[in-house]
């Protein structure tokens, strides 16, 4: 194996005749001296990987080759390693076709992500009933394929990552039977139709990613409120319609909610504002209306709040900085009115603050323009009045400041000359 590969990490492999290989870095053996594990993840090794590895390592159980620069016809021979339990060939950017994996009856982990495989996806994977993780992420050269209904045979699977791998058609309702799932990622494909209500049966699910499918339609199922372990929900960039269901109040562990760039309507539920765990709320580019609950962020350490390009009205939420971690506040292109809350001038963690194209008025709070980490402040196209406070001295990172189309008067403070604008 060493003779066909090159890389600094192999320099400590002493493979002289008669020398045991069990002490080599990245190699583990069982008590009988047979090699059971090879892990060369991230070694930056290049060259032709030997195609006959299974013939001289018949007891191999774990093979991790990711993040290297390998080539050759070895993939189709690896399926002869009949005892394999884990095969990780991610980030190799291999060309060729995927083999029939059905011989690998003991396989628990199969990671083929970030490659350039062509041809058909091997449906025989559904016969690997011991699989706990299947990752085919970022394989855009595959032929278009549909998730078969019998994918639900993989009852032990915890992580099913099939993002950006040329999936199309409906999401099979049978996914709801895969109750061991913790991570389900089907984003960046060509899925269409509605999100099946059966997804709500995945009681152990923590991450659900369906974004960038463009043709998913219908409403967000109420049954998603049954996913009480859910931490991250991203169903952005689709054609979803209707309201955010009130059942979301049952997602008491939710930290990330991303619903941007769809056709959702209605008001932001109070249940979202009452969350004690929510860190990221991104709902821009929809058609939400009404006022934003004033207690949004009061009980959680909000980091990202993106409300732009909706029809939201009334005052801006005054307590979003309560958690002391807010970095991005984007609320442009709405019909917000009233004044900027003074509390915003105390958001010392802010990096971007954009509220342009609204109906905001009154003075700019003293201190807002002097926040120490903010790089962009956009207050343009509103009705702000008064003078600009002389607080720029502490704005060490401010590079873009937009104040046009307001009713601001007076002179620019001399401190502005010290900015990197």
Short mmCIF file of C-alpha atoms in Angstrom, two decimals:
data_model
loop_
_atom_site.label_atom_id
_atom_site.label_comp_id
_atom_site.label_asym_id
_atom_site.label_seq_id
_atom_site.Cartn_x
_atom_site.Cartn_y
_atom_site.Cartn_z
CA UNK A 1 0.00 0.00 0.00
CA UNK A 2 2.79 2.42 0.90
CA UNK A 3 4.59 1.80 -2.39
CA UNK A 4 1.70 3.22 -4.44
CA UNK A 5 1.01 6.24 -2.22
CA UNK A 6 2.97 9.33 -1.26
CA UNK A 7 2.71 11.82 1.56
CA UNK A 8 4.65 13.03 4.57
CA UNK A 9 2.32 11.22 6.95
CA UNK A 10 3.54 7.88 5.59
CA UNK A 11 7.15 8.56 6.50
CA UNK A 12 6.81 6.68 9.80
CA UNK A 13 5.41 3.57 8.13
CA UNK A 14 8.24 1.04 8.34
CA UNK A 15 6.98 -1.71 6.10
CA UNK A 16 10.16 -3.76 5.80
CA UNK A 17 9.67 -7.49 5.28
CA UNK A 18 8.95 -9.25 8.55
CA UNK A 19 8.01 -6.08 10.41
CA UNK A 20 4.56 -6.10 12.07
CA UNK A 21 2.20 -3.45 10.75
CA UNK A 22 -0.03 -3.31 13.82
CA UNK A 23 2.11 -0.56 15.37
CA UNK A 24 1.85 1.74 12.37
CA UNK A 25 0.07 5.03 12.82
CA UNK A 26 -3.52 4.76 11.60
CA UNK A 27 -3.54 0.97 11.77
CA UNK A 28 -5.18 -1.22 14.42
CA UNK A 29 -5.22 -4.99 14.71
CA UNK A 30 -7.27 -7.50 16.64
CA UNK A 31 -5.78 -9.79 19.29
CA UNK A 32 -4.85 -12.31 16.60
CA UNK A 33 -2.75 -9.75 14.72
CA UNK A 34 -5.14 -9.24 11.81
CA UNK A 35 -5.57 -5.64 10.61
CA UNK A 36 -9.09 -4.49 11.47
CA UNK A 37 -8.88 -0.73 11.06
CA UNK A 38 -7.15 1.70 8.70
CA UNK A 39 -7.72 5.39 9.32
CA UNK A 40 -5.74 7.85 7.18
CA UNK A 41 -8.29 10.66 7.38
CA UNK A 42 -6.83 14.02 6.40
CA UNK A 43 -3.30 12.78 5.79
CA UNK A 44 -3.06 14.59 2.41
CA UNK A 45 -1.91 11.36 0.81
CA UNK A 46 -1.91 11.11 -2.97
CA UNK A 47 -1.56 8.29 -5.45
CA UNK A 48 -3.27 5.13 -6.62
CA UNK A 49 -4.95 3.24 -3.80
CA UNK A 50 -4.40 -0.52 -4.18
CA UNK A 51 -7.38 -2.36 -5.61
CA UNK A 52 -6.59 -5.68 -3.94
CA UNK A 53 -6.71 -4.48 -0.34
CA UNK A 54 -9.41 -6.97 0.65
CA UNK A 55 -7.36 -9.96 -0.48
CA UNK A 56 -4.54 -9.28 1.98
CA UNK A 57 -6.64 -7.65 4.72
CA UNK A 58 -9.60 -10.06 4.93
CA UNK A 59 -10.55 -9.05 8.49
CA UNK A 60 -10.80 -5.32 7.76
CA UNK A 61 -13.76 -3.77 9.57
CA UNK A 62 -13.12 -0.02 9.38
CA UNK A 63 -11.67 1.87 6.41
CA UNK A 64 -11.44 5.66 6.58
CA UNK A 65 -9.83 7.36 3.59
CA UNK A 66 -11.45 10.81 3.59
CA UNK A 67 -9.73 14.12 2.79
CA UNK A 68 -6.95 12.68 0.65
CA UNK A 69 -6.03 12.71 -3.05
CA UNK A 70 -6.55 9.12 -4.09
CA UNK A 71 -7.42 7.62 -7.44
CA UNK A 72 -7.72 4.21 -9.05
CA UNK A 73 -10.33 1.48 -9.44
CA UNK A 74 -10.28 0.40 -5.81
CA UNK A 75 -13.88 1.22 -4.91
CA UNK A 76 -15.45 -1.72 -6.74
CA UNK A 77 -12.95 -4.10 -5.13
CA UNK A 78 -13.58 -2.81 -1.61
CA UNK A 79 -17.00 -4.47 -1.62
CA UNK A 80 -15.09 -7.75 -1.28
CA UNK A 81 -14.15 -6.73 2.28
CA UNK A 82 -17.18 -8.62 3.51
CA UNK A 83 -16.64 -7.79 7.20
CA UNK A 84 -16.59 -4.01 6.69
CA UNK A 85 -18.64 -2.10 9.25
CA UNK A 86 -17.51 1.42 8.34
CA UNK A 87 -16.48 2.82 4.96
CA UNK A 88 -15.66 6.53 4.75
CA UNK A 89 -14.53 7.82 1.37
CA UNK A 90 -15.70 11.40 1.69
CA UNK A 91 -13.91 14.41 0.19
CA UNK A 92 -11.94 12.32 -2.27
CA UNK A 93 -13.63 13.73 -5.40
CA UNK A 94 -13.55 10.32 -7.02
CA UNK A 95 -14.84 9.73 -10.53
CA UNK A 96 -16.67 6.58 -11.59
CA UNK A 97 -19.78 4.71 -10.57
CA UNK A 98 -21.00 3.54 -7.20
CA UNK A 99 -20.84 -0.25 -6.72
CA UNK A 100 -23.50 -2.60 -5.44
CA UNK A 101 -22.92 -2.48 -1.69
CA UNK A 102 -25.31 -5.34 -0.87
CA UNK A 103 -22.43 -7.74 -0.08
CA UNK A 104 -21.41 -5.61 2.89
CA UNK A 105 -24.07 -7.02 5.21
CA UNK A 106 -22.39 -5.70 8.37
CA UNK A 107 -21.99 -2.11 7.17
CA UNK A 108 -23.04 0.46 9.77
CA UNK A 109 -21.48 3.63 8.32
CA UNK A 110 -21.31 4.46 4.60
CA UNK A 111 -19.99 7.92 3.73
CA UNK A 112 -19.52 8.67 0.03
CA UNK A 113 -20.01 12.43 0.28
CA UNK A 114 -18.14 15.02 -1.78
CA UNK A 115 -17.26 12.90 -4.77
CA UNK A 116 -18.03 13.01 -8.50
CA UNK A 117 -19.74 9.66 -8.96
CA UNK A 118 -21.77 9.18 -12.12
CA UNK A 119 -24.50 6.76 -13.13
CA UNK A 120 -27.29 5.33 -11.02
CA UNK A 121 -27.52 5.35 -7.27
CA UNK A 122 -27.39 1.71 -6.06
CA UNK A 123 -30.82 1.02 -4.61
CA UNK A 124 -29.40 -2.14 -3.06
CA UNK A 125 -28.30 0.09 -0.18
CA UNK A 126 -31.78 -0.46 1.22
CA UNK A 127 -30.73 -4.07 1.95
CA UNK A 128 -28.06 -2.91 4.42
CA UNK A 129 -30.36 -3.12 7.39
CA UNK A 130 -27.59 -2.51 9.95
CA UNK A 131 -26.80 0.93 8.53
CA UNK A 132 -26.73 3.70 11.10
CA UNK A 133 -25.35 6.42 8.84
CA UNK A 134 -25.66 6.96 5.08
CA UNK A 135 -24.09 10.08 3.58
CA UNK A 136 -24.15 10.73 -0.19
CA UNK A 137 -23.98 14.52 0.17
CA UNK A 138 -22.59 16.57 -2.76
CA UNK A 139 -22.60 14.08 -5.60
CA UNK A 140 -24.02 16.20 -8.40
CA UNK A 141 -22.94 13.95 -11.28
CA UNK A 142 -25.30 11.10 -10.36
CA UNK A 143 -28.31 10.36 -12.54
CA UNK A 144 -31.58 11.76 -11.22
CA UNK A 145 -33.11 9.29 -8.77
CA UNK A 146 -36.03 8.96 -6.39
CA UNK A 147 -36.04 7.86 -2.79
CA UNK A 148 -37.65 4.41 -2.78
CA UNK A 149 -40.48 3.66 -0.38
CA UNK A 150 -38.47 0.74 1.01
CA UNK A 151 -35.83 3.13 2.34
CA UNK A 152 -37.78 2.63 5.55
CA UNK A 153 -36.19 -0.83 5.85
CA UNK A 154 -33.20 0.98 7.33
CA UNK A 155 -34.76 1.03 10.78
CA UNK A 156 -31.46 1.49 12.63
CA UNK A 157 -30.33 4.52 10.68
CA UNK A 158 -29.67 7.64 12.73
CA UNK A 159 -28.17 9.92 10.09
CA UNK A 160 -29.54 10.03 6.53
CA UNK A 161 -27.71 12.73 4.57
CA UNK A 162 -28.78 12.82 0.94
CA UNK A 163 -28.27 16.51 0.19
CA UNK A 164 -27.28 17.79 -3.26
CA UNK A 165 -27.23 14.35 -4.85
CA UNK A 166 -29.82 14.67 -7.66
CA UNK A 167 -32.87 13.43 -5.78
CA UNK A 168 -36.23 14.29 -7.34
CA UNK A 169 -39.89 13.50 -6.86
CA UNK A 170 -41.94 13.31 -3.67
CA UNK A 171 -40.62 12.71 -0.17
CA UNK A 172 -41.84 9.19 0.64
CA UNK A 173 -44.21 8.99 3.58
CA UNK A 174 -42.42 5.81 4.65
CA UNK A 175 -39.60 7.98 6.04
CA UNK A 176 -41.87 8.36 9.04
CA UNK A 177 -41.13 4.73 9.94
CA UNK A 178 -37.40 5.42 10.37
CA UNK A 179 -37.85 6.35 13.99
CA UNK A 180 -34.16 6.06 14.90
CA UNK A 181 -33.36 9.08 12.72
CA UNK A 182 -31.55 11.93 14.44
CA UNK A 183 -30.39 13.81 11.33
CA UNK A 184 -32.38 13.96 8.07
CA UNK A 185 -30.88 16.09 5.28
CA UNK A 186 -32.51 16.15 1.84
CA UNK A 187 -31.61 19.72 0.90
CA UNK A 188 -30.33 21.01 -2.44
CA UNK A 189 -32.28 18.55 -4.57
CA UNK A 190 -35.33 18.54 -6.83
CA UNK A 191 -37.93 17.25 -4.41
CA UNK A 192 -41.53 18.26 -5.03
CA UNK A 193 -44.95 17.97 -3.50
CA UNK A 194 -45.81 18.38 0.15
CA UNK A 195 -43.80 17.61 3.25
CA UNK A 196 -45.45 14.38 4.46
CA UNK A 197 -47.16 14.59 7.83
CA UNK A 198 -45.52 11.26 8.68
CA UNK A 199 -42.24 13.11 9.26
CA UNK A 200 -43.82 14.10 12.57
CA UNK A 201 -43.37 10.51 13.77
CA UNK A 202 -39.58 10.87 13.94
CA UNK A 203 -39.52 11.42 17.69
CA UNK A 204 -35.70 11.33 17.93
CA UNK A 205 -35.04 13.80 15.13
CA UNK A 206 -32.76 16.72 16.03
CA UNK A 207 -31.86 18.14 12.60
CA UNK A 208 -34.28 18.44 9.66
CA UNK A 209 -32.90 20.03 6.49
CA UNK A 210 -35.15 20.35 3.43
CA UNK A 211 -33.94 23.72 2.12
CA UNK A 212 -33.21 24.54 -1.54
CA UNK A 213 -35.64 22.15 -3.13
CA UNK A 214 -37.59 24.95 -4.84
CA UNK A 215 -40.62 22.79 -5.66
CA UNK A 216 -41.70 21.65 -2.22
CA UNK A 217 -45.18 23.11 -1.79
CA UNK A 218 -48.16 23.11 0.52
CA UNK A 219 -48.12 24.14 4.15
CA UNK A 220 -45.79 23.31 7.01
CA UNK A 221 -47.39 20.23 8.62
CA UNK A 222 -48.76 20.69 12.13
CA UNK A 223 -47.20 17.32 12.88
CA UNK A 224 -43.73 18.87 12.92
CA UNK A 225 -44.70 20.05 16.38
CA UNK A 226 -44.33 16.42 17.50
CA UNK A 227 -40.57 16.55 16.88
CA UNK A 228 -39.85 17.55 20.45
CA UNK A 229 -36.11 16.75 20.19
CA UNK A 230 -35.66 19.06 17.20
CA UNK A 231 -32.79 21.54 17.49
CA UNK A 232 -32.40 22.73 13.88
CA UNK A 233 -35.23 23.13 11.34
CA UNK A 234 -34.38 24.53 7.90
CA UNK A 235 -37.02 24.35 5.15
CA UNK A 236 -36.00 27.55 3.34
CA UNK A 237 -36.05 28.33 -0.40
CA UNK A 238 -39.13 26.35 -1.32
CA UNK A 239 -42.70 27.14 -2.39
CA UNK A 240 -44.29 26.60 0.99
CA UNK A 241 -47.45 28.56 1.76
CA UNK A 242 -49.66 29.20 4.77
CA UNK A 243 -48.81 30.11 8.34
CA UNK A 244 -46.16 28.97 10.75
CA UNK A 245 -48.14 26.35 12.72
CA UNK A 246 -48.87 27.07 16.38
CA UNK A 247 -47.69 23.54 17.14
CA UNK A 248 -44.16 24.90 16.91
CA UNK A 249 -44.58 25.94 20.54
CA UNK A 250 -43.93 22.31 21.47
CA UNK A 251 -40.39 22.46 20.05
CA UNK A 252 -38.84 23.47 23.34
CA UNK A 253 -35.28 22.56 22.25
CA UNK A 254 -35.33 24.43 18.94
CA UNK A 255 -32.27 26.64 18.44
CA UNK A 256 -32.38 27.29 14.68
CA UNK A 257 -35.52 28.08 12.65
CA UNK A 258 -34.92 28.99 9.01
CA UNK A 259 -37.92 29.52 6.73
CA UNK A 260 -36.60 32.22 4.40
CA UNK A 261 -37.38 32.68 0.69
CA UNK A 262 -40.75 30.96 0.49
CA UNK A 263 -44.36 32.16 0.26
CA UNK A 264 -45.38 31.91 3.91
CA UNK A 265 -48.00 34.27 5.30
CA UNK A 266 -49.66 35.21 8.57
CA UNK A 267 -48.13 36.52 11.76
CA UNK A 268 -45.12 35.40 13.75
CA UNK A 269 -46.52 33.15 16.49
CA UNK A 270 -46.05 34.21 20.10
CA UNK A 271 -44.70 30.70 20.68
CA UNK A 272 -41.53 31.71 18.83
CA UNK A 273 -41.11 34.80 20.98
CA UNK A 274 -41.56 32.75 24.15
CA UNK A 275 -38.78 30.33 23.24
CA UNK A 276 -35.92 30.07 25.72
CA UNK A 277 -33.64 28.24 23.28
CA UNK A 278 -33.99 29.98 19.91
CA UNK A 279 -30.67 31.39 18.63
CA UNK A 280 -31.29 31.88 14.91
CA UNK A 281 -34.57 33.03 13.37
CA UNK A 282 -34.40 33.61 9.62
CA UNK A 283 -37.74 34.25 7.92
CA UNK A 284 -36.85 36.89 5.32
CA UNK A 285 -38.38 37.05 1.83
CA UNK A 286 -41.86 35.80 2.67
CA UNK A 287 -45.19 37.59 3.08
CA UNK A 288 -45.51 37.70 6.87
CA UNK A 289 -47.74 40.44 8.25
CA UNK A 290 -48.65 41.98 11.58
CA UNK A 291 -46.46 43.05 14.44
CA UNK A 292 -43.41 41.21 15.71
CA UNK A 293 -43.98 40.09 19.32
CA UNK A 294 -42.25 42.59 21.59
CA UNK A 295 -40.84 39.87 23.82
CA UNK A 296 -38.94 38.22 20.95
CA UNK A 297 -35.46 37.44 22.27
CA UNK A 298 -36.33 38.35 25.83
CA UNK A 299 -35.83 34.82 27.11
CA UNK A 300 -33.26 33.47 24.64
CA UNK A 301 -29.77 34.51 23.59
CA UNK A 302 -30.63 35.46 20.00
CA UNK A 303 -27.64 35.52 17.62
CA UNK A 304 -29.27 36.05 14.21
CA UNK A 305 -32.61 37.74 13.51
CA UNK A 306 -33.53 38.12 9.84
CA UNK A 307 -36.97 39.63 9.19
CA UNK A 308 -36.33 41.46 5.90
CA UNK A 309 -38.59 41.56 2.84
CA UNK A 310 -41.92 40.89 4.48
CA UNK A 311 -44.91 43.08 5.34
CA UNK A 312 -44.25 43.33 9.04
CA UNK A 313 -45.49 46.45 10.78
CA UNK A 314 -45.56 48.18 14.14
CA UNK A 315 -42.56 48.77 16.39
CA UNK A 316 -39.32 46.85 16.22
CA UNK A 317 -38.86 44.28 19.01
CA UNK A 318 -37.04 46.04 21.83
CA UNK A 319 -35.63 43.06 23.72
CA UNK A 320 -33.73 41.13 21.06
CA UNK A 321 -30.40 42.08 22.64
CA UNK A 322 -31.32 40.84 26.10
CA UNK A 323 -29.20 37.70 25.74
CA UNK A 324 -26.09 39.73 24.93
CA UNK A 325 -25.15 37.71 21.82
CA UNK A 326 -26.99 39.33 18.90
CA UNK A 327 -24.74 39.64 15.83
CA UNK A 328 -27.08 40.11 12.89
CA UNK A 329 -30.27 42.19 12.96
CA UNK A 330 -31.76 42.54 9.47
CA UNK A 331 -35.25 44.00 9.14
CA UNK A 332 -35.14 46.00 5.90
CA UNK A 333 -37.98 46.26 3.38
CA UNK A 334 -40.94 46.08 5.74
CA UNK A 335 -43.34 48.70 7.08
CA UNK A 336 -42.00 48.97 10.62
CA UNK A 337 -42.82 52.26 12.33
CA UNK A 338 -41.98 54.06 15.55
CA UNK A 339 -38.56 54.78 16.98
CA UNK A 340 -35.42 52.71 17.28
CA UNK A 341 -35.33 51.27 20.81
CA UNK A 342 -32.54 52.70 22.97
CA UNK A 343 -31.61 49.11 23.86
CA UNK A 344 -30.12 48.66 20.38
CA UNK A 345 -27.31 51.05 21.30
CA UNK A 346 -26.22 48.50 23.92
CA UNK A 347 -25.93 45.56 21.49
CA UNK A 348 -22.15 45.43 21.74
CA UNK A 349 -21.94 42.13 19.86
CA UNK A 350 -23.68 43.43 16.71
CA UNK A 351 -21.89 42.94 13.40
CA UNK A 352 -24.62 44.03 10.98
CA UNK A 353 -27.65 46.23 11.59
CA UNK A 354 -29.98 46.95 8.66
CA UNK A 355 -33.44 48.52 8.95
CA UNK A 356 -33.65 50.45 5.66
CA UNK A 357 -36.86 50.97 3.67
CA UNK A 358 -39.26 51.18 6.60
CA UNK A 359 -41.23 54.00 8.28
CA UNK A 360 -39.04 54.45 11.31
CA UNK A 361 -38.70 57.90 12.83
CA UNK A 362 -37.26 59.86 15.71
CA UNK A 363 -33.62 60.28 16.69
CA UNK A 364 -30.88 57.72 16.17
CA UNK A 365 -30.08 56.35 19.64
CA UNK A 366 -26.81 57.63 21.01
CA UNK A 367 -24.25 54.86 20.96
CA UNK A 368 -25.69 52.89 18.02
CA UNK A 369 -23.14 54.35 15.62
CA UNK A 370 -20.33 53.64 18.06
CA UNK A 371 -20.86 49.93 18.62
CA UNK A 372 -17.39 48.36 18.75
CA UNK A 373 -17.79 45.41 16.38
CA UNK A 374 -20.44 46.52 13.90
CA UNK A 375 -19.31 46.67 10.25
CA UNK A 376 -22.55 47.69 8.51
CA UNK A 377 -25.27 50.05 9.70
CA UNK A 378 -28.08 50.78 7.23
CA UNK A 379 -30.73 53.27 8.36
CA UNK A 380 -31.56 54.59 4.89
CA UNK A 381 -35.03 55.34 3.50
CA UNK A 382 -36.78 56.07 6.77
CA UNK A 383 -37.86 59.24 8.59
CA UNK A 384 -35.12 59.60 11.18
CA UNK A 385 -34.61 63.14 12.49
CA UNK A 386 -32.09 65.02 14.57
CA UNK A 387 -28.33 65.10 14.49
CA UNK A 388 -25.75 62.35 14.38
CA UNK A 389 -24.28 61.60 17.79
CA UNK A 390 -20.54 62.02 18.23
CA UNK A 391 -19.94 58.43 19.23
CA UNK A 392 -17.92 57.17 16.27
CA UNK A 393 -14.73 56.99 18.30
CA UNK A 394 -15.56 53.49 19.54
CA UNK A 395 -16.72 52.18 16.14
CA UNK A 396 -13.50 50.38 15.31
CA UNK A 397 -14.90 48.17 12.53
CA UNK A 398 -17.58 50.29 10.87
CA UNK A 399 -16.98 50.14 7.11
CA UNK A 400 -20.44 50.86 5.63
CA UNK A 401 -22.88 53.48 6.90
CA UNK A 402 -26.10 54.31 5.03
CA UNK A 403 -28.14 57.31 6.15
CA UNK A 404 -29.63 58.62 2.89
CA UNK A 405 -33.29 59.54 2.46
CA UNK A 406 -33.91 60.56 6.07
CA UNK A 407 -34.46 63.93 7.75
CA UNK A 408 -31.16 64.11 9.58
CA UNK A 409 -29.75 67.59 10.09
CA UNK A 410 -26.63 69.28 11.40
CA UNK A 411 -22.96 68.69 10.73
CA UNK A 412 -21.17 65.40 10.46
CA UNK A 413 -19.10 64.84 13.59
CA UNK A 414 -15.34 65.08 12.99
CA UNK A 415 -14.86 61.54 14.39
CA UNK A 416 -16.26 60.16 11.14
CA UNK A 417 -12.91 60.84 9.47
CA UNK A 418 -11.32 58.13 11.58
CA UNK A 419 -13.56 55.37 10.22
CA UNK A 420 -12.62 52.91 7.49
CA UNK A 421 -15.69 53.83 5.44
#
